[in-house]
Amino acid sequence: MIYLDYAATTPISDEALHVFAEASKKAFANSNSLHDEGDAARTLLEACRGQIADLIGGNASGVCFTGGGSEANVLAIETLLKNSPKHKNHIIASALEHSSIYNYLLSLEQKGYEVTFLLPDKHGKLHVEAIRDALTEQTALVSIQHANSEIGCIQNLENIGYFLHDKPVYFHSDCVQSFGKIPIKANAWKVDAISVSSHKVYGPKGVGGLYLNPRKHLTPVLSGGTHENGFRAGTVNVPGIAAFTYAAAAACSVMQTEFSRLESLKKRFSAKLSDYREHVHMINKDLDDQLPTIIGLVIRGIEGQYMLLEANRRGLAISTGTACQIGMQTPSKALMAIGLTSDEALQYIRISTGKHTNAEDLDKMAVIIEKAINERYMERRERLHERR
């Protein structure tokens, strides 16, 4: 199977798996225990905390490890709202947010919060002016995803953070899809919270990270906790965190070269399909602020699920969008937000690349697309001929 669904999850690297196994043997104890075994686990945990902080441009005291990116997103919102004045019940987010945020914000509406979902432009870009116009005296939080997992657009968090830093609102960003692919600069962007995840950077599943700006002296949602500075309860998964940290450091160390390599592969793939541009629309093909790892295509007249099954039948794994929405019959809200029709959104496929992807893999995917288009339009020509 040729795997082209890295945006959904990545395979754990052999090195990260080895780190997990070794840490499970040598740092298995509760990191809060006072004996020597607990001290060994705690020492490793704090080393990981410092390294993750370095990778995201933050401070070690602000790093809290979680059970994944979705948990980090919800915990960030819960924490920032708890620390906001009680009269502030307004939240601003983009219409492109991951389902963990989008659905949680919808649930907050049922509890009396007012949520403004800002529509991006046709490329998925959200501009500072839209946030400025939406701000009110009741705004407690602005949450803007760094890079979208379906269309790959990258938001300018530096501009947004600069605009918000002197405003009495908290600023959170879901950086799960961008971490390890493009630089994260927590302090420079003046964000109050950032979410990241292990399984997007070739680490184990079930591990994530939340950065909470330590300068804000935030109060945890639950009182009395002893783990993770009180922000998350439960015995800490030190082996998983060690493997996550190793994988993240490895991904960040080759970030620039991988970006260039995958960008070249994406351009090559686009050129392969140039003869079919009447039938294939590549989302954000010429956008500069775009992850090269995500190739979003609308193949006119062919449903995305059909293309997924055709690719799978021929040994290639792709997606029709975010894996968190699998089984849903409604069109993707992200695709609708950038102006696609319902039919176009249902004709969408996502090819997402990673460190094991090569040119031959994408060539095979191009052949499958070309064949599907040729067969579909041959069928149509035959039907028209029969009617005549």
mmCIF file of C-alpha atoms in Angstrom:
data_model
loop_
_atom_site.group_PDB
_atom_site.id
_atom_site.type_symbol
_atom_site.label_atom_id
_atom_site.label_comp_id
_atom_site.label_asym_id
_atom_site.label_seq_id
_atom_site.Cartn_x
_atom_site.Cartn_y
_atom_site.Cartn_z
ATOM 1 C CA MET A 1 0.000 0.000 0.000
ATOM 2 C CA ILE A 2 1.303 3.446 -0.967
ATOM 3 C CA TYR A 3 0.311 5.738 1.888
ATOM 4 C CA LEU A 4 -0.823 9.238 0.856
ATOM 5 C CA ASP A 5 -2.844 10.232 3.929
ATOM 6 C CA TYR A 6 -0.172 11.782 6.162
ATOM 7 C CA ALA A 7 -2.422 14.692 7.124
ATOM 8 C CA ALA A 8 -4.700 12.224 8.909
ATOM 9 C CA THR A 9 -1.863 10.506 10.746
ATOM 10 C CA THR A 10 1.737 9.463 10.225
ATOM 11 C CA PRO A 11 3.362 6.075 10.839
ATOM 12 C CA ILE A 12 5.461 6.041 13.975
ATOM 13 C CA SER A 13 9.150 6.153 13.104
ATOM 14 C CA ASP A 14 11.416 3.242 14.018
ATOM 15 C CA GLU A 15 13.521 5.575 16.148
ATOM 16 C CA ALA A 16 10.515 6.923 18.072
ATOM 17 C CA LEU A 17 9.282 3.371 18.607
ATOM 18 C CA HIS A 18 12.688 2.437 20.005
ATOM 19 C CA VAL A 19 12.625 5.453 22.349
ATOM 20 C CA PHE A 20 9.153 4.443 23.531
ATOM 21 C CA ALA A 21 10.290 0.897 24.270
ATOM 22 C CA GLU A 22 13.432 2.014 26.126
ATOM 23 C CA ALA A 23 11.572 4.654 28.135
ATOM 24 C CA SER A 24 8.891 2.105 29.018
ATOM 25 C CA LYS A 25 11.623 -0.056 30.551
ATOM 26 C CA LYS A 26 13.747 2.639 32.205
ATOM 27 C CA ALA A 27 11.290 5.479 32.989
ATOM 28 C CA PHE A 28 8.095 3.581 33.760
ATOM 29 C CA ALA A 29 7.532 5.048 37.227
ATOM 30 C CA ASN A 30 5.090 7.789 38.193
ATOM 31 C CA SER A 31 6.975 11.025 37.587
ATOM 32 C CA ASN A 32 5.508 12.474 40.802
ATOM 33 C CA SER A 33 6.887 9.682 42.988
ATOM 34 C CA LEU A 34 9.655 10.609 45.416
ATOM 35 C CA HIS A 35 11.798 7.488 45.009
ATOM 36 C CA ASP A 36 14.705 7.147 42.576
ATOM 37 C CA GLU A 37 12.601 5.493 39.879
ATOM 38 C CA GLY A 38 10.148 8.387 40.035
ATOM 39 C CA ASP A 39 13.052 10.827 39.860
ATOM 40 C CA ALA A 40 14.353 9.134 36.683
ATOM 41 C CA ALA A 41 10.930 9.475 35.034
ATOM 42 C CA ARG A 42 10.610 13.092 36.202
ATOM 43 C CA THR A 43 14.077 13.988 34.877
ATOM 44 C CA LEU A 44 13.210 12.581 31.451
ATOM 45 C CA LEU A 45 9.817 14.318 31.489
ATOM 46 C CA GLU A 46 11.315 17.712 32.251
ATOM 47 C CA ALA A 47 13.975 17.274 29.572
ATOM 48 C CA CYS A 48 11.184 16.581 27.069
ATOM 49 C CA ARG A 49 9.261 19.610 28.294
ATOM 50 C CA GLY A 50 12.251 21.836 27.669
ATOM 51 C CA GLN A 51 12.888 20.408 24.219
ATOM 52 C CA ILE A 52 9.269 20.792 23.082
ATOM 53 C CA ALA A 53 9.362 24.381 24.369
ATOM 54 C CA ASP A 54 12.443 25.052 22.244
ATOM 55 C CA LEU A 55 10.778 23.534 19.163
ATOM 56 C CA ILE A 56 7.755 25.841 19.454
ATOM 57 C CA GLY A 57 9.642 28.950 20.559
ATOM 58 C CA GLY A 58 8.189 29.037 24.060
ATOM 59 C CA ASN A 59 9.149 28.543 27.702
ATOM 60 C CA ALA A 60 9.390 25.133 29.346
ATOM 61 C CA SER A 61 7.120 26.170 32.227
ATOM 62 C CA GLY A 62 4.289 26.698 29.759
ATOM 63 C CA VAL A 63 4.329 23.182 28.242
ATOM 64 C CA CYS A 64 1.614 20.793 29.390
ATOM 65 C CA PHE A 65 1.453 17.290 27.913
ATOM 66 C CA THR A 66 -1.968 15.920 26.955
ATOM 67 C CA GLY A 67 -3.570 12.854 25.441
ATOM 68 C CA GLY A 68 -3.605 14.350 21.942
ATOM 69 C CA GLY A 69 -4.285 17.429 19.841
ATOM 70 C CA SER A 70 -8.065 17.399 20.257
ATOM 71 C CA GLU A 71 -7.773 17.253 24.038
ATOM 72 C CA ALA A 72 -5.218 20.065 23.916
ATOM 73 C CA ASN A 73 -7.633 22.205 21.881
ATOM 74 C CA VAL A 74 -10.522 21.737 24.301
ATOM 75 C CA LEU A 75 -8.319 22.168 27.376
ATOM 76 C CA ALA A 76 -6.917 25.405 25.915
ATOM 77 C CA ILE A 77 -10.379 26.865 25.361
ATOM 78 C CA GLU A 78 -11.632 25.724 28.789
ATOM 79 C CA THR A 79 -8.607 27.211 30.539
ATOM 80 C CA LEU A 80 -8.643 30.553 28.734
ATOM 81 C CA LEU A 81 -12.387 31.011 29.259
ATOM 82 C CA LYS A 82 -12.064 30.155 32.965
ATOM 83 C CA ASN A 83 -9.465 32.915 33.284
ATOM 84 C CA SER A 84 -11.585 35.484 31.458
ATOM 85 C CA PRO A 85 -13.873 37.951 33.260
ATOM 86 C CA LYS A 86 -17.310 36.419 33.837
ATOM 87 C CA HIS A 87 -19.119 39.053 31.767
ATOM 88 C CA LYS A 88 -17.140 38.096 28.654
ATOM 89 C CA ASN A 89 -19.137 35.499 26.727
ATOM 90 C CA HIS A 90 -18.052 36.101 23.112
ATOM 91 C CA ILE A 91 -15.632 33.869 21.165
ATOM 92 C CA ILE A 92 -14.188 34.441 17.688
ATOM 93 C CA ALA A 93 -12.960 31.530 15.550
ATOM 94 C CA SER A 94 -12.465 30.802 11.888
ATOM 95 C CA ALA A 95 -14.962 28.688 9.971
ATOM 96 C CA LEU A 96 -12.038 26.391 9.119
ATOM 97 C CA GLU A 97 -11.397 25.159 12.657
ATOM 98 C CA HIS A 98 -10.845 21.461 13.350
ATOM 99 C CA SER A 99 -13.946 19.588 14.463
ATOM 100 C CA SER A 100 -12.620 19.314 18.035
ATOM 101 C CA ILE A 101 -12.812 23.105 18.308
ATOM 102 C CA TYR A 102 -15.782 23.714 16.037
ATOM 103 C CA ASN A 103 -18.028 21.212 17.801
ATOM 104 C CA TYR A 104 -16.899 22.299 21.261
ATOM 105 C CA LEU A 105 -17.704 25.924 20.441
ATOM 106 C CA LEU A 106 -21.149 24.855 19.245
ATOM 107 C CA SER A 107 -21.695 23.185 22.618
ATOM 108 C CA LEU A 108 -20.645 26.409 24.358
ATOM 109 C CA GLU A 109 -23.389 28.243 22.467
ATOM 110 C CA GLN A 110 -25.855 26.031 24.306
ATOM 111 C CA LYS A 111 -24.358 27.317 27.560
ATOM 112 C CA GLY A 112 -24.854 30.985 26.741
ATOM 113 C CA TYR A 113 -21.711 31.867 24.831
ATOM 114 C CA GLU A 114 -21.899 33.793 21.580
ATOM 115 C CA VAL A 115 -19.596 32.421 18.894
ATOM 116 C CA THR A 116 -18.626 34.231 15.704
ATOM 117 C CA PHE A 117 -17.243 31.948 12.985
ATOM 118 C CA LEU A 118 -15.370 34.127 10.513
ATOM 119 C CA LEU A 119 -15.468 33.204 6.832
ATOM 120 C CA PRO A 120 -12.084 33.253 5.057
ATOM 121 C CA ASP A 121 -11.425 34.413 1.503
ATOM 122 C CA LYS A 122 -11.531 31.988 -1.424
ATOM 123 C CA HIS A 123 -8.040 30.702 -0.550
ATOM 124 C CA GLY A 124 -8.921 30.059 3.080
ATOM 125 C CA LYS A 125 -7.003 33.107 4.324
ATOM 126 C CA LEU A 126 -8.371 34.986 7.309
ATOM 127 C CA HIS A 127 -7.441 38.658 7.457
ATOM 128 C CA VAL A 128 -6.848 40.776 10.556
ATOM 129 C CA GLU A 129 -9.559 43.206 9.467
ATOM 130 C CA ALA A 130 -12.198 40.481 9.854
ATOM 131 C CA ILE A 131 -11.085 39.823 13.434
ATOM 132 C CA ARG A 132 -10.985 43.545 14.195
ATOM 133 C CA ASP A 133 -14.540 44.018 12.931
ATOM 134 C CA ALA A 134 -15.811 41.065 14.978
ATOM 135 C CA LEU A 135 -14.267 42.134 18.312
ATOM 136 C CA THR A 136 -16.612 43.416 21.008
ATOM 137 C CA GLU A 137 -16.193 44.372 24.658
ATOM 138 C CA GLN A 138 -17.537 40.907 25.506
ATOM 139 C CA THR A 139 -14.912 39.029 23.439
ATOM 140 C CA ALA A 140 -12.951 36.664 25.674
ATOM 141 C CA LEU A 141 -11.092 34.504 23.170
ATOM 142 C CA VAL A 142 -9.895 34.367 19.560
ATOM 143 C CA SER A 143 -8.990 30.895 18.249
ATOM 144 C CA ILE A 144 -7.434 30.673 14.787
ATOM 145 C CA GLN A 145 -6.037 27.467 13.301
ATOM 146 C CA HIS A 146 -2.481 27.836 11.974
ATOM 147 C CA ALA A 147 -2.716 25.477 8.973
ATOM 148 C CA ASN A 148 -5.833 23.763 7.698
ATOM 149 C CA SER A 149 -5.758 19.991 7.309
ATOM 150 C CA GLU A 150 -8.101 19.896 4.306
ATOM 151 C CA ILE A 151 -6.889 22.706 2.053
ATOM 152 C CA GLY A 152 -3.451 23.404 3.539
ATOM 153 C CA CYS A 153 -3.710 27.198 3.826
ATOM 154 C CA ILE A 154 -1.463 28.842 6.439
ATOM 155 C CA GLN A 155 -2.700 31.777 8.500
ATOM 156 C CA ASN A 156 -0.416 34.685 9.387
ATOM 157 C CA LEU A 157 -0.371 34.249 13.159
ATOM 158 C CA GLU A 158 2.314 36.895 13.572
ATOM 159 C CA ASN A 159 0.026 39.596 12.176
ATOM 160 C CA ILE A 160 -2.947 38.361 14.172
ATOM 161 C CA GLY A 161 -0.916 38.104 17.375
ATOM 162 C CA TYR A 162 0.540 41.576 16.896
ATOM 163 C CA PHE A 163 -2.974 42.972 16.467
ATOM 164 C CA LEU A 164 -4.377 41.164 19.525
ATOM 165 C CA HIS A 165 -1.487 41.466 21.980
ATOM 166 C CA ASP A 166 -2.642 44.770 23.502
ATOM 167 C CA LYS A 167 -6.320 43.778 23.482
ATOM 168 C CA PRO A 168 -8.005 42.300 26.593
ATOM 169 C CA VAL A 169 -8.638 38.951 24.882
ATOM 170 C CA TYR A 170 -6.883 35.586 24.839
ATOM 171 C CA PHE A 171 -5.429 34.173 21.622
ATOM 172 C CA HIS A 172 -5.208 30.427 20.900
ATOM 173 C CA SER A 173 -4.016 28.585 17.805
ATOM 174 C CA ASP A 174 -4.430 24.956 16.791
ATOM 175 C CA CYS A 175 -0.976 24.148 15.366
ATOM 176 C CA VAL A 176 -1.504 20.396 15.123
ATOM 177 C CA GLN A 177 -1.229 20.263 11.312
ATOM 178 C CA SER A 178 1.626 22.765 11.022
ATOM 179 C CA PHE A 179 3.942 21.538 13.798
ATOM 180 C CA GLY A 180 7.024 19.850 12.367
ATOM 181 C CA LYS A 181 6.321 21.189 8.871
ATOM 182 C CA ILE A 182 6.769 24.950 9.307
ATOM 183 C CA PRO A 183 8.249 26.991 12.178
ATOM 184 C CA ILE A 184 6.168 27.639 15.311
ATOM 185 C CA LYS A 185 7.050 30.790 17.274
ATOM 186 C CA ALA A 186 4.860 30.937 20.367
ATOM 187 C CA ASN A 187 6.486 33.896 22.110
ATOM 188 C CA ALA A 188 7.142 35.893 18.937
ATOM 189 C CA TRP A 189 3.530 35.477 17.807
ATOM 190 C CA LYS A 190 2.276 36.568 21.256
ATOM 191 C CA VAL A 191 -0.157 33.659 21.498
ATOM 192 C CA ASP A 192 -1.586 32.622 24.850
ATOM 193 C CA ALA A 193 -2.058 28.963 23.927
ATOM 194 C CA ILE A 194 -0.882 26.545 21.206
ATOM 195 C CA SER A 195 -1.949 22.943 20.583
ATOM 196 C CA VAL A 196 0.297 20.285 19.003
ATOM 197 C CA SER A 197 0.111 16.525 18.513
ATOM 198 C CA SER A 198 2.502 13.570 18.360
ATOM 199 C CA HIS A 199 0.949 11.373 15.693
ATOM 200 C CA LYS A 200 1.271 14.077 13.029
ATOM 201 C CA VAL A 201 5.081 14.072 13.367
ATOM 202 C CA TYR A 202 5.821 10.307 13.308
ATOM 203 C CA GLY A 203 5.335 9.878 17.046
ATOM 204 C CA PRO A 204 2.914 7.605 18.940
ATOM 205 C CA LYS A 205 -0.817 8.247 19.068
ATOM 206 C CA GLY A 206 -2.430 9.339 22.310
ATOM 207 C CA VAL A 207 0.121 12.064 23.081
ATOM 208 C CA GLY A 208 -0.114 15.795 22.515
ATOM 209 C CA GLY A 209 0.986 19.096 23.927
ATOM 210 C CA LEU A 210 -0.594 22.344 25.052
ATOM 211 C CA TYR A 211 1.450 25.496 25.479
ATOM 212 C CA LEU A 212 -0.015 28.011 27.926
ATOM 213 C CA ASN A 213 1.843 31.315 28.112
ATOM 214 C CA PRO A 214 3.368 31.231 31.632
ATOM 215 C CA ARG A 215 3.451 35.020 31.745
ATOM 216 C CA LYS A 216 -0.352 35.060 32.012
ATOM 217 C CA HIS A 217 -0.421 33.133 35.342
ATOM 218 C CA LEU A 218 -3.439 31.090 34.311
ATOM 219 C CA THR A 219 -5.545 29.143 36.805
ATOM 220 C CA PRO A 220 -6.223 25.479 35.925
ATOM 221 C CA VAL A 221 -9.762 24.366 35.149
ATOM 222 C CA LEU A 222 -9.642 21.721 37.888
ATOM 223 C CA SER A 223 -8.261 22.671 41.280
ATOM 224 C CA GLY A 224 -6.007 20.459 43.378
ATOM 225 C CA GLY A 225 -4.214 18.691 40.532
ATOM 226 C CA THR A 226 -0.585 17.731 40.995
ATOM 227 C CA HIS A 227 0.396 16.633 37.490
ATOM 228 C CA GLU A 228 1.374 18.990 34.657
ATOM 229 C CA ASN A 229 1.335 22.077 36.878
ATOM 230 C CA GLY A 230 -2.250 21.243 37.770
ATOM 231 C CA PHE A 231 -3.596 21.708 34.250
ATOM 232 C CA ARG A 232 -4.169 18.008 33.492
ATOM 233 C CA ALA A 233 -4.939 15.180 35.882
ATOM 234 C CA GLY A 234 -3.650 11.627 35.683
ATOM 235 C CA THR A 235 -0.324 9.814 35.711
ATOM 236 C CA VAL A 236 1.831 11.242 32.969
ATOM 237 C CA ASN A 237 2.656 9.060 29.934
ATOM 238 C CA VAL A 238 6.416 9.575 30.118
ATOM 239 C CA PRO A 239 7.392 6.911 27.522
ATOM 240 C CA GLY A 240 4.883 8.321 25.018
ATOM 241 C CA ILE A 241 6.084 11.859 25.670
ATOM 242 C CA ALA A 242 9.721 10.806 25.203
ATOM 243 C CA ALA A 243 8.873 9.200 21.853
ATOM 244 C CA PHE A 244 6.831 12.257 20.843
ATOM 245 C CA THR A 245 9.702 14.579 21.710
ATOM 246 C CA TYR A 246 12.216 12.531 19.746
ATOM 247 C CA ALA A 247 9.914 12.375 16.710
ATOM 248 C CA ALA A 248 9.152 16.092 16.885
ATOM 249 C CA ALA A 249 12.829 17.028 17.113
ATOM 250 C CA ALA A 250 13.610 14.776 14.149
ATOM 251 C CA ALA A 251 10.808 16.320 12.056
ATOM 252 C CA CYS A 252 11.869 19.868 12.904
ATOM 253 C CA SER A 253 15.523 19.131 12.100
ATOM 254 C CA VAL A 254 14.680 18.437 8.437
ATOM 255 C CA MET A 255 11.744 20.819 8.196
ATOM 256 C CA GLN A 256 13.245 23.160 5.615
ATOM 257 C CA THR A 257 14.607 20.476 3.294
ATOM 258 C CA GLU A 258 11.401 18.423 3.519
ATOM 259 C CA PHE A 259 9.307 21.502 2.744
ATOM 260 C CA SER A 260 11.302 22.100 -0.429
ATOM 261 C CA ARG A 261 11.301 18.436 -1.445
ATOM 262 C CA LEU A 262 7.553 18.001 -1.002
ATOM 263 C CA GLU A 263 6.845 21.316 -2.688
ATOM 264 C CA SER A 264 8.780 20.066 -5.745
ATOM 265 C CA LEU A 265 6.804 16.808 -5.722
ATOM 266 C CA LYS A 266 3.551 18.751 -5.548
ATOM 267 C CA LYS A 267 4.508 20.898 -8.557
ATOM 268 C CA ARG A 268 5.574 17.802 -10.499
ATOM 269 C CA PHE A 269 2.248 16.119 -9.721
ATOM 270 C CA SER A 270 0.349 19.216 -10.833
ATOM 271 C CA ALA A 271 2.245 19.242 -14.121
ATOM 272 C CA LYS A 272 1.359 15.570 -14.672
ATOM 273 C CA LEU A 273 -2.330 16.499 -14.568
ATOM 274 C CA SER A 274 -2.004 19.640 -16.704
ATOM 275 C CA ASP A 275 -3.671 17.962 -19.691
ATOM 276 C CA TYR A 276 -6.727 17.372 -17.507
ATOM 277 C CA ARG A 277 -7.079 20.882 -16.072
ATOM 278 C CA GLU A 278 -10.585 21.107 -17.565
ATOM 279 C CA HIS A 279 -11.619 18.299 -15.224
ATOM 280 C CA VAL A 280 -9.235 18.725 -12.269
ATOM 281 C CA HIS A 281 -9.216 21.774 -10.016
ATOM 282 C CA MET A 282 -6.327 21.918 -7.555
ATOM 283 C CA ILE A 283 -7.190 23.915 -4.436
ATOM 284 C CA ASN A 284 -4.764 26.779 -3.723
ATOM 285 C CA LYS A 285 -2.394 25.650 -6.460
ATOM 286 C CA ASP A 286 -0.588 28.997 -6.636
ATOM 287 C CA LEU A 287 -0.944 30.174 -3.030
ATOM 288 C CA ASP A 288 2.357 31.026 -1.333
ATOM 289 C CA ASP A 289 1.187 30.437 2.253
ATOM 290 C CA GLN A 290 0.368 26.790 1.690
ATOM 291 C CA LEU A 291 1.556 23.486 3.159
ATOM 292 C CA PRO A 292 3.211 21.469 0.385
ATOM 293 C CA THR A 293 2.115 18.296 2.156
ATOM 294 C CA ILE A 294 -1.555 18.762 1.242
ATOM 295 C CA ILE A 295 -2.799 18.385 -2.329
ATOM 296 C CA GLY A 296 -6.518 19.093 -2.536
ATOM 297 C CA LEU A 297 -8.303 18.230 -5.780
ATOM 298 C CA VAL A 298 -11.837 18.603 -7.062
ATOM 299 C CA ILE A 299 -12.340 16.134 -9.912
ATOM 300 C CA ARG A 300 -15.396 17.388 -11.712
ATOM 301 C CA GLY A 301 -18.111 14.812 -12.278
ATOM 302 C CA ILE A 302 -16.520 12.151 -10.052
ATOM 303 C CA GLU A 303 -17.369 11.786 -6.370
ATOM 304 C CA GLY A 304 -14.480 11.845 -3.950
ATOM 305 C CA GLN A 305 -15.548 8.577 -2.311
ATOM 306 C CA TYR A 306 -15.415 6.847 -5.699
ATOM 307 C CA MET A 307 -11.857 8.104 -6.246
ATOM 308 C CA LEU A 308 -10.867 6.998 -2.743
ATOM 309 C CA LEU A 309 -12.146 3.472 -3.427
ATOM 310 C CA GLU A 310 -10.490 3.354 -6.852
ATOM 311 C CA ALA A 311 -7.177 4.421 -5.343
ATOM 312 C CA ASN A 312 -7.539 1.912 -2.515
ATOM 313 C CA ARG A 313 -8.312 -0.873 -5.007
ATOM 314 C CA ARG A 314 -5.037 -0.090 -6.746
ATOM 315 C CA GLY A 315 -3.001 0.038 -3.544
ATOM 316 C CA LEU A 316 -2.982 3.764 -2.678
ATOM 317 C CA ALA A 317 -4.404 5.284 0.511
ATOM 318 C CA ILE A 318 -5.879 8.789 0.115
ATOM 319 C CA SER A 319 -8.697 10.712 1.791
ATOM 320 C CA THR A 320 -11.789 12.712 0.961
ATOM 321 C CA GLY A 321 -10.913 15.214 3.673
ATOM 322 C CA THR A 322 -10.230 15.209 7.386
ATOM 323 C CA ALA A 323 -10.286 11.736 8.930
ATOM 324 C CA CYS A 324 -12.236 13.134 11.877
ATOM 325 C CA GLN A 325 -15.250 13.493 9.599
ATOM 326 C CA ILE A 326 -15.236 9.996 8.122
ATOM 327 C CA GLY A 327 -18.721 8.626 7.480
ATOM 328 C CA MET A 328 -20.310 12.055 7.322
ATOM 329 C CA GLN A 329 -22.583 12.588 4.318
ATOM 330 C CA THR A 330 -22.622 16.379 4.469
ATOM 331 C CA PRO A 331 -20.039 18.408 2.503
ATOM 332 C CA SER A 332 -16.980 19.644 4.388
ATOM 333 C CA LYS A 333 -17.592 22.961 6.151
ATOM 334 C CA ALA A 334 -14.035 24.068 5.299
ATOM 335 C CA LEU A 335 -14.592 23.539 1.588
ATOM 336 C CA MET A 336 -17.961 25.271 1.717
ATOM 337 C CA ALA A 337 -16.361 28.167 3.622
ATOM 338 C CA ILE A 338 -13.991 28.914 0.725
ATOM 339 C CA GLY A 339 -16.870 29.017 -1.749
ATOM 340 C CA LEU A 340 -17.129 25.509 -3.181
ATOM 341 C CA THR A 341 -20.621 24.246 -3.984
ATOM 342 C CA SER A 342 -22.017 21.157 -2.278
ATOM 343 C CA ASP A 343 -21.370 19.085 -5.400
ATOM 344 C CA GLU A 344 -17.796 20.331 -5.687
ATOM 345 C CA ALA A 345 -17.126 19.608 -2.015
ATOM 346 C CA LEU A 346 -18.343 16.035 -2.481
ATOM 347 C CA GLN A 347 -16.009 15.676 -5.491
ATOM 348 C CA TYR A 348 -13.005 16.627 -3.366
ATOM 349 C CA ILE A 349 -10.076 14.321 -2.578
ATOM 350 C CA ARG A 350 -7.063 15.024 -0.390
ATOM 351 C CA ILE A 351 -3.653 13.587 -1.163
ATOM 352 C CA SER A 352 -1.260 14.292 1.702
ATOM 353 C CA THR A 353 2.428 13.540 1.517
ATOM 354 C CA GLY A 354 5.175 12.808 4.010
ATOM 355 C CA LYS A 355 8.740 11.673 4.484
ATOM 356 C CA HIS A 356 8.255 8.321 2.709
ATOM 357 C CA THR A 357 6.521 9.833 -0.356
ATOM 358 C CA ASN A 358 8.433 9.835 -3.637
ATOM 359 C CA ALA A 359 7.749 10.967 -7.200
ATOM 360 C CA GLU A 360 6.750 7.472 -8.329
ATOM 361 C CA ASP A 361 4.003 7.338 -5.681
ATOM 362 C CA LEU A 362 2.396 10.513 -7.014
ATOM 363 C CA ASP A 363 2.878 9.365 -10.611
ATOM 364 C CA LYS A 364 0.779 6.292 -9.811
ATOM 365 C CA MET A 365 -1.905 8.494 -8.265
ATOM 366 C CA ALA A 366 -1.916 10.705 -11.362
ATOM 367 C CA VAL A 367 -2.460 7.654 -13.582
ATOM 368 C CA ILE A 368 -5.431 6.565 -11.455
ATOM 369 C CA ILE A 369 -6.996 10.030 -11.757
ATOM 370 C CA GLU A 370 -6.398 10.166 -15.510
ATOM 371 C CA LYS A 371 -7.894 6.715 -15.981
ATOM 372 C CA ALA A 372 -10.983 7.567 -13.905
ATOM 373 C CA ILE A 373 -11.565 10.743 -15.917
ATOM 374 C CA ASN A 374 -11.123 8.961 -19.236
ATOM 375 C CA GLU A 375 -13.472 6.155 -18.242
ATOM 376 C CA ARG A 376 -16.099 8.514 -16.895
ATOM 377 C CA TYR A 377 -16.175 10.705 -19.971
ATOM 378 C CA MET A 378 -16.026 7.704 -22.307
ATOM 379 C CA GLU A 379 -19.159 6.389 -20.596
ATOM 380 C CA ARG A 380 -20.859 9.731 -21.112
ATOM 381 C CA ARG A 381 -19.930 9.815 -24.792
ATOM 382 C CA GLU A 382 -21.295 6.290 -25.239
ATOM 383 C CA ARG A 383 -24.569 7.223 -23.551
ATOM 384 C CA LEU A 384 -24.939 10.272 -25.764
ATOM 385 C CA HIS A 385 -24.243 8.130 -28.838
ATOM 386 C CA GLU A 386 -26.891 5.610 -27.772
ATOM 387 C CA ARG A 387 -29.489 8.368 -27.350
ATOM 388 C CA ARG A 388 -28.826 9.550 -30.884
#
